[in-house]
PDB file of C-alpha atoms in Angstrom:
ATOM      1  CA  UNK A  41      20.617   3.935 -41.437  1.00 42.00           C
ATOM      2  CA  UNK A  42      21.127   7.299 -42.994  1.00 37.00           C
ATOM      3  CA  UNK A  43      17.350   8.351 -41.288  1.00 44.00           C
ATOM      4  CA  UNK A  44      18.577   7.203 -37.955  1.00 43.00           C
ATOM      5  CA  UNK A  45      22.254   8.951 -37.637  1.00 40.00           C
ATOM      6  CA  UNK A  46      20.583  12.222 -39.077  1.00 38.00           C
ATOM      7  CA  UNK A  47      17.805  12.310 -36.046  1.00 43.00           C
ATOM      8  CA  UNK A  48      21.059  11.197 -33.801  1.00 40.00           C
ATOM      9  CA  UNK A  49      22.796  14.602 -34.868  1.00 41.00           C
ATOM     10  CA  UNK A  50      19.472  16.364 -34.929  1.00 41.00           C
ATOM     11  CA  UNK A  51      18.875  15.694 -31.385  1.00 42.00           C
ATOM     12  CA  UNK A  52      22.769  16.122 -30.402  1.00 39.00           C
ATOM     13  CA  UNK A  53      22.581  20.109 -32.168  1.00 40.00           C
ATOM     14  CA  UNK A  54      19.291  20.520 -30.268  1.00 41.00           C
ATOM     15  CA  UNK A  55      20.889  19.332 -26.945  1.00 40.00           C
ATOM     16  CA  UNK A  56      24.307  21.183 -27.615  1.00 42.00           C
ATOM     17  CA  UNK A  57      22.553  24.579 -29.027  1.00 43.00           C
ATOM     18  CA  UNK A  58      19.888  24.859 -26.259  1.00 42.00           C
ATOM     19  CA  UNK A  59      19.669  21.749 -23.918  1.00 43.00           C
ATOM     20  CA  UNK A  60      20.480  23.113 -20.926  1.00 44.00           C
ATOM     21  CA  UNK A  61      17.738  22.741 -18.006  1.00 43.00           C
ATOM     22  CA  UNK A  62      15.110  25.715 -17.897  1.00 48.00           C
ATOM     23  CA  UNK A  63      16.194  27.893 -14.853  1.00 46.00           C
ATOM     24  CA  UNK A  64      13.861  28.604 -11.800  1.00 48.00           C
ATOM     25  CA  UNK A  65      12.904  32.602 -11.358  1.00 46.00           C
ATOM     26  CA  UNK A  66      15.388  33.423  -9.040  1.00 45.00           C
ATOM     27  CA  UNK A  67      18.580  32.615 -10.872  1.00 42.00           C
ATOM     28  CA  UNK A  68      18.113  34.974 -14.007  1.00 44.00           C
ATOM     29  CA  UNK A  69      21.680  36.329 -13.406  1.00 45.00           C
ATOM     30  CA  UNK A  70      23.177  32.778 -13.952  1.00 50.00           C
ATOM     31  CA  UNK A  71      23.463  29.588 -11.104  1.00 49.00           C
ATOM     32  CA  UNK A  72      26.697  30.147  -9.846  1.00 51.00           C
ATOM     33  CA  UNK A  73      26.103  34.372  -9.296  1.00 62.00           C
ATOM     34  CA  UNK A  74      23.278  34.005  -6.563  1.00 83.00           C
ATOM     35  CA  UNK A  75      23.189  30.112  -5.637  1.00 84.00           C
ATOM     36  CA  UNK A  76      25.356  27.619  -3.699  1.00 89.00           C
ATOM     37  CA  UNK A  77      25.710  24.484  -5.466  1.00 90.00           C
ATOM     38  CA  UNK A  78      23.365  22.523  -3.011  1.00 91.00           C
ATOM     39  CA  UNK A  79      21.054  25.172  -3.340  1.00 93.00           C
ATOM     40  CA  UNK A  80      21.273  24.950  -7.501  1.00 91.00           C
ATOM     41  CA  UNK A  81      20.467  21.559  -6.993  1.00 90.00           C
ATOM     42  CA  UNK A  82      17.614  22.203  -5.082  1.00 92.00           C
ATOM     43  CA  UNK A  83      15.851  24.476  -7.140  1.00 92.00           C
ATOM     44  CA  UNK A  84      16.613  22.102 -10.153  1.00 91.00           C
ATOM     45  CA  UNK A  85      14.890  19.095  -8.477  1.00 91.00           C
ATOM     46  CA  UNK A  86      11.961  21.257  -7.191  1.00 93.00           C
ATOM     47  CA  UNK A  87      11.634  22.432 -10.731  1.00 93.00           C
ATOM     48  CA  UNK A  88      11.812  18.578 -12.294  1.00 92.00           C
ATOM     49  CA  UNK A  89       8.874  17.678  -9.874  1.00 92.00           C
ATOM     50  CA  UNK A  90       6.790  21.092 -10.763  1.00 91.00           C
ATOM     51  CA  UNK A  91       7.223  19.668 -14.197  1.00 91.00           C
ATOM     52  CA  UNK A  92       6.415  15.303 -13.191  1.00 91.00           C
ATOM     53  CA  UNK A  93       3.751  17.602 -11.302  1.00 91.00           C
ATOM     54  CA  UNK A  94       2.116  19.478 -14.309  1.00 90.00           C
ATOM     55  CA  UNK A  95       2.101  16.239 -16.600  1.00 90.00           C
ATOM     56  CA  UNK A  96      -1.307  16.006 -18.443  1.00 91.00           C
ATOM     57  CA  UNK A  97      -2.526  12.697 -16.779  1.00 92.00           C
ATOM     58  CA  UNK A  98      -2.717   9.791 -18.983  1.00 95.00           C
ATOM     59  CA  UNK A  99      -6.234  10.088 -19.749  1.00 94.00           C
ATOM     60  CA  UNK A 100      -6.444  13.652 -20.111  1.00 94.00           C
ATOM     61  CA  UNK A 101      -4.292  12.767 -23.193  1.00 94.00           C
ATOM     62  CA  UNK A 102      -6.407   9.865 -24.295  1.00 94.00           C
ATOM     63  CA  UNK A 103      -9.790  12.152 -24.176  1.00 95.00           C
ATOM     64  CA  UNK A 104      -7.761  15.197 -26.279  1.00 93.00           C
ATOM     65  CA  UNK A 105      -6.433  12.722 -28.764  1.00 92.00           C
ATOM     66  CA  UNK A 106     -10.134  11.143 -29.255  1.00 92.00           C
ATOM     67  CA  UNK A 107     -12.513   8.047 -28.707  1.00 93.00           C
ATOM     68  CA  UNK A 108     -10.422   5.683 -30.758  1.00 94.00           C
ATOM     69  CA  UNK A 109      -7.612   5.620 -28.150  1.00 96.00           C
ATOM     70  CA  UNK A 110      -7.770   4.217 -24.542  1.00 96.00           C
ATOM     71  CA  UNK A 111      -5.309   4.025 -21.390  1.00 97.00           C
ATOM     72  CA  UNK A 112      -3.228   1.590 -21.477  1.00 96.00           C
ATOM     73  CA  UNK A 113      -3.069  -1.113 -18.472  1.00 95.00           C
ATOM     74  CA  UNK A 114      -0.973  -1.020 -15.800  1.00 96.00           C
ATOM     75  CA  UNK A 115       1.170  -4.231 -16.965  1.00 96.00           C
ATOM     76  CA  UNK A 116       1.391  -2.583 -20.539  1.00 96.00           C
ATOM     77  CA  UNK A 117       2.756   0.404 -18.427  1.00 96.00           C
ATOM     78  CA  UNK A 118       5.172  -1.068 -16.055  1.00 97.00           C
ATOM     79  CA  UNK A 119       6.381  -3.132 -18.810  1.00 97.00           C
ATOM     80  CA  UNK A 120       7.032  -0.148 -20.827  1.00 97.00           C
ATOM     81  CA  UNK A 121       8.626   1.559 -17.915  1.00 96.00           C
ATOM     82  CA  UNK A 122      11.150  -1.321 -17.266  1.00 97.00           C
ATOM     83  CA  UNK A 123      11.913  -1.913 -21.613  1.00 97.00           C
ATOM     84  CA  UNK A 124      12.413   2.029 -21.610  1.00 96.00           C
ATOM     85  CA  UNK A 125      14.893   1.695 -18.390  1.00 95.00           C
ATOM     86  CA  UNK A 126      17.046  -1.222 -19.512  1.00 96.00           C
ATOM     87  CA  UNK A 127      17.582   0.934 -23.260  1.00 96.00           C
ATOM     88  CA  UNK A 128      19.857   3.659 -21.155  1.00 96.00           C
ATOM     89  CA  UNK A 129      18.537   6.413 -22.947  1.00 97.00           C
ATOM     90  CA  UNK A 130      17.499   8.321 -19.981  1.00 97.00           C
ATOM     91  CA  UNK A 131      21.122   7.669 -18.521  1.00 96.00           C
ATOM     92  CA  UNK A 132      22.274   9.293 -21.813  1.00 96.00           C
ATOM     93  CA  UNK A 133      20.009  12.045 -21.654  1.00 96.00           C
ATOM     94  CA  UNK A 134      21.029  12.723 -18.160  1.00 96.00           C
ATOM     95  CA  UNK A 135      24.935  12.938 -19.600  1.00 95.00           C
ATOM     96  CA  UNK A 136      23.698  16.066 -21.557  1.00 94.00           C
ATOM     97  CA  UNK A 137      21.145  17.065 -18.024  1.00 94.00           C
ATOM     98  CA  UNK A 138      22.162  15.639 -14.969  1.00 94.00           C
ATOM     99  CA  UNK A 139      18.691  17.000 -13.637  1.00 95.00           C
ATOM    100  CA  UNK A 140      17.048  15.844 -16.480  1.00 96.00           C
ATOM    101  CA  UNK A 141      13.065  14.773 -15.379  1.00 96.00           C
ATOM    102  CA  UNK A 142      10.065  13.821 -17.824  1.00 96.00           C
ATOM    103  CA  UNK A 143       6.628  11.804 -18.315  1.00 96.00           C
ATOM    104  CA  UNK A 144       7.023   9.779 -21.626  1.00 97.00           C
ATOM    105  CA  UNK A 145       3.973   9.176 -23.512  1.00 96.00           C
ATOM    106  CA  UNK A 146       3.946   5.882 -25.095  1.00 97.00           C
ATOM    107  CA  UNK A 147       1.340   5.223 -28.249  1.00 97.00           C
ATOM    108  CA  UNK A 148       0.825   0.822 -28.911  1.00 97.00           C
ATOM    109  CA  UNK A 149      -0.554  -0.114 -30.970  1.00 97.00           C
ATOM    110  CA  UNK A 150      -2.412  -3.665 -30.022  1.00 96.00           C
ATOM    111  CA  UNK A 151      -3.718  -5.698 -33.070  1.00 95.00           C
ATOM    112  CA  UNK A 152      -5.358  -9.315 -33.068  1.00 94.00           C
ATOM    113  CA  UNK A 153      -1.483 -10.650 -32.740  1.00 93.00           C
ATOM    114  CA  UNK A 154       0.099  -8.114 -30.323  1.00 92.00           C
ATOM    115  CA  UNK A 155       1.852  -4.880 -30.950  1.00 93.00           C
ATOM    116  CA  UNK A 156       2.907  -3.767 -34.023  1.00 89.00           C
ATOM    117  CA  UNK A 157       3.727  -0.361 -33.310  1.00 96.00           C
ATOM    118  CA  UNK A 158       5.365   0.840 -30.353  1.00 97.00           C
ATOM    119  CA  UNK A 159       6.432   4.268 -30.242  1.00 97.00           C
ATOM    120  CA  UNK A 160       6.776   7.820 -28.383  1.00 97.00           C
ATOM    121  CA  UNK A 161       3.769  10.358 -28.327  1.00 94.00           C
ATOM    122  CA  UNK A 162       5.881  13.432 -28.625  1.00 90.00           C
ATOM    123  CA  UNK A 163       3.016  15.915 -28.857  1.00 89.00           C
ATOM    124  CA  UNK A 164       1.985  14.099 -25.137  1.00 89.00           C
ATOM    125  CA  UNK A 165       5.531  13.890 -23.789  1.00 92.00           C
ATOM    126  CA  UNK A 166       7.201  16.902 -21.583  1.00 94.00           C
ATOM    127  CA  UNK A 167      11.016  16.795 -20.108  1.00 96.00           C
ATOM    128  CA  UNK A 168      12.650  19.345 -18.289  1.00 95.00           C
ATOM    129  CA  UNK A 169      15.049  20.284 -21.023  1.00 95.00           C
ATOM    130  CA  UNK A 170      15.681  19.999 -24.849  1.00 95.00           C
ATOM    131  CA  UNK A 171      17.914  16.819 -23.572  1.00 96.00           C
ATOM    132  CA  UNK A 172      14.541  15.128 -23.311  1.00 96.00           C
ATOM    133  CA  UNK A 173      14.460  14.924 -27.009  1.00 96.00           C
ATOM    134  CA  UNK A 174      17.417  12.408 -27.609  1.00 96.00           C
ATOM    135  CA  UNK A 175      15.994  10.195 -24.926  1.00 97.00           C
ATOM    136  CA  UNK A 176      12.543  10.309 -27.229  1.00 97.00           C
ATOM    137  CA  UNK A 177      14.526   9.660 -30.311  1.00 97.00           C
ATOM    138  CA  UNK A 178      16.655   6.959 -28.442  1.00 97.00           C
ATOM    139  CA  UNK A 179      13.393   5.123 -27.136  1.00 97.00           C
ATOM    140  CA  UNK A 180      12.193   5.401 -30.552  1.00 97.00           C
ATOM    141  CA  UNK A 181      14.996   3.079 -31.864  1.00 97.00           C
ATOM    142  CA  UNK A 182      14.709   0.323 -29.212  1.00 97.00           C
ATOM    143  CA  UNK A 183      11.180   0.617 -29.499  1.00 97.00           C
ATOM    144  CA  UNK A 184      11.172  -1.060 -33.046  1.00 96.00           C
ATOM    145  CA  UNK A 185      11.981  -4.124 -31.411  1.00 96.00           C
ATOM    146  CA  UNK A 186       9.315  -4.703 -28.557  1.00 97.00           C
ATOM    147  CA  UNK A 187       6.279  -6.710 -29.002  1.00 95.00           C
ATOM    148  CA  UNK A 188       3.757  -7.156 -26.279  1.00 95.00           C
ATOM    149  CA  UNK A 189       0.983 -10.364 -26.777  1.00 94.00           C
ATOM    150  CA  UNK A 190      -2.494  -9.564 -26.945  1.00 91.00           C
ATOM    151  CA  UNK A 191      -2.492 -10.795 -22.800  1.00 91.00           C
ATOM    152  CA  UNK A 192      -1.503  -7.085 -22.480  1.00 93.00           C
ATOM    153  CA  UNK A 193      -5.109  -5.869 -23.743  1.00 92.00           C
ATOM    154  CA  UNK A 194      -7.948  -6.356 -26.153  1.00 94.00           C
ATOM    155  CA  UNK A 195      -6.566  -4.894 -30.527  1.00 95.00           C
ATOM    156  CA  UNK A 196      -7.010  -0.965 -29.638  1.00 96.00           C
ATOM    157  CA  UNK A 197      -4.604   2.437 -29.767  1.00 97.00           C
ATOM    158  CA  UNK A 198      -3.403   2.553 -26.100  1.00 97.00           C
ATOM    159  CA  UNK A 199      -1.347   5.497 -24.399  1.00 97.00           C
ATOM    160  CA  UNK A 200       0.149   5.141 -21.395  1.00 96.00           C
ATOM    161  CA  UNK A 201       2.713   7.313 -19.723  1.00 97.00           C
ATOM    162  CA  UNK A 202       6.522   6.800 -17.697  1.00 96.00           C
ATOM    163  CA  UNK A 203       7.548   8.984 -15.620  1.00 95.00           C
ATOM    164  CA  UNK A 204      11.735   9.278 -15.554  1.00 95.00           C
ATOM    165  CA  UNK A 205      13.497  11.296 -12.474  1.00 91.00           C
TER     166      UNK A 205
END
C-alpha cells in the first residue's frame, strides 16, 4: 500500500513539476503569444501523431530486447488495448494533458497456465508528455489483476504495443 501511494505522488510531482505537453518549434515565446487557440490545438495534435508516428514498431522492440521475446498476437493486443481503456488511466492522464498521445508497450508474460505477469515496458513506451507516466503507473496497478489463458499464445515473453490518442 505504502509502495503504491508513493509511485501515485511520484508520478503526480512529475506531472505537476514538468508535465506539460512538449511545444512544437514555432511557439518558443509561449502558446497564447503567437497562436490562436484552434491553431494551438493544431500544432498539439500534429505533434501527438509525429510522436504515434515515430513509435519503434512492435518488433523493432522485440529484436532490441533479444531472441527470448516475441510479438504478441493480435487478440493478446486488442485485448490489452480494450483492459487498458476500461482502467481510465488515459482519461486521467489526459486531466493533467488534454493532448496527451502515446504507444504503450505491454511485456506478458505467457506460462503453461496463462499470464502471470502483465505489465508496462517503460524503456519501450513513449507519450507526448511527462503525464504519460501516471497513465504507466496507473496501468501498472490494474494490470496485477489480468490473466489471459494460454488460447492467447504458446508459454513465451510477448510485447505488444497500444496506441492511446
Amino acid at each position: 500500500m505504502y509502495k503504491r501511494a508513493l509511485t501515485l505522488i511520484l508520478a503526480f510531482s512529475i506531472v505537476a513539476c514538468g508535465g506539460d505537453s512538449p511545444q512544437p518549434a514555432n511557439t518558443a515565446a509561449g502558446p497564447s503569444a503567437s497562436l490562436s487557440p484552434d491553431e494551438y490545438r493544431k500544432a498539439q495534435l500534429a505533434f501527438a501523431d509525429s510522436v504515434l508516428n515515430a513509435s519503434t514498431s512492435t518488433g523493432d522492440v522485440v529484436k532490441r530486447m533479444g531472441k527470448e521475446f516475441e510479438v504478441g498476437s493480435v487478440q493478446l493486443r486488442d485485448s490489452l488495448g480494450v483492459l487498458a481503456g476500461k482502467t481510465g488511466c488515459y482519461l486521467k492522464g489526459r486531466e493533467s494533458d488534454p493532448y496527451l498521445a502515446g504507444t504503450v508497450s505491454f511485456y506478458v508474460f505467457m506460462s503453461v497456465v496463462g499470464t502471470n505477469i502483465i505489465r508496462v515496458q517503460e524503456d519501450a513506451t513513449t507519450w507526448t508528455s511527462a503525464a504519460g507516466n501516471l497513465v504507466n503507473s496507473c496501468i501498472n496497478v490494474a494490470a496485477r489483476e489480468w490473466s489471459f489463458e494460454v488460447s492467447f499464445g504458446k508459454p513465451a515473453q510477448y510485447i505488444t504495443q497500444v496506441q492511446f490518442k
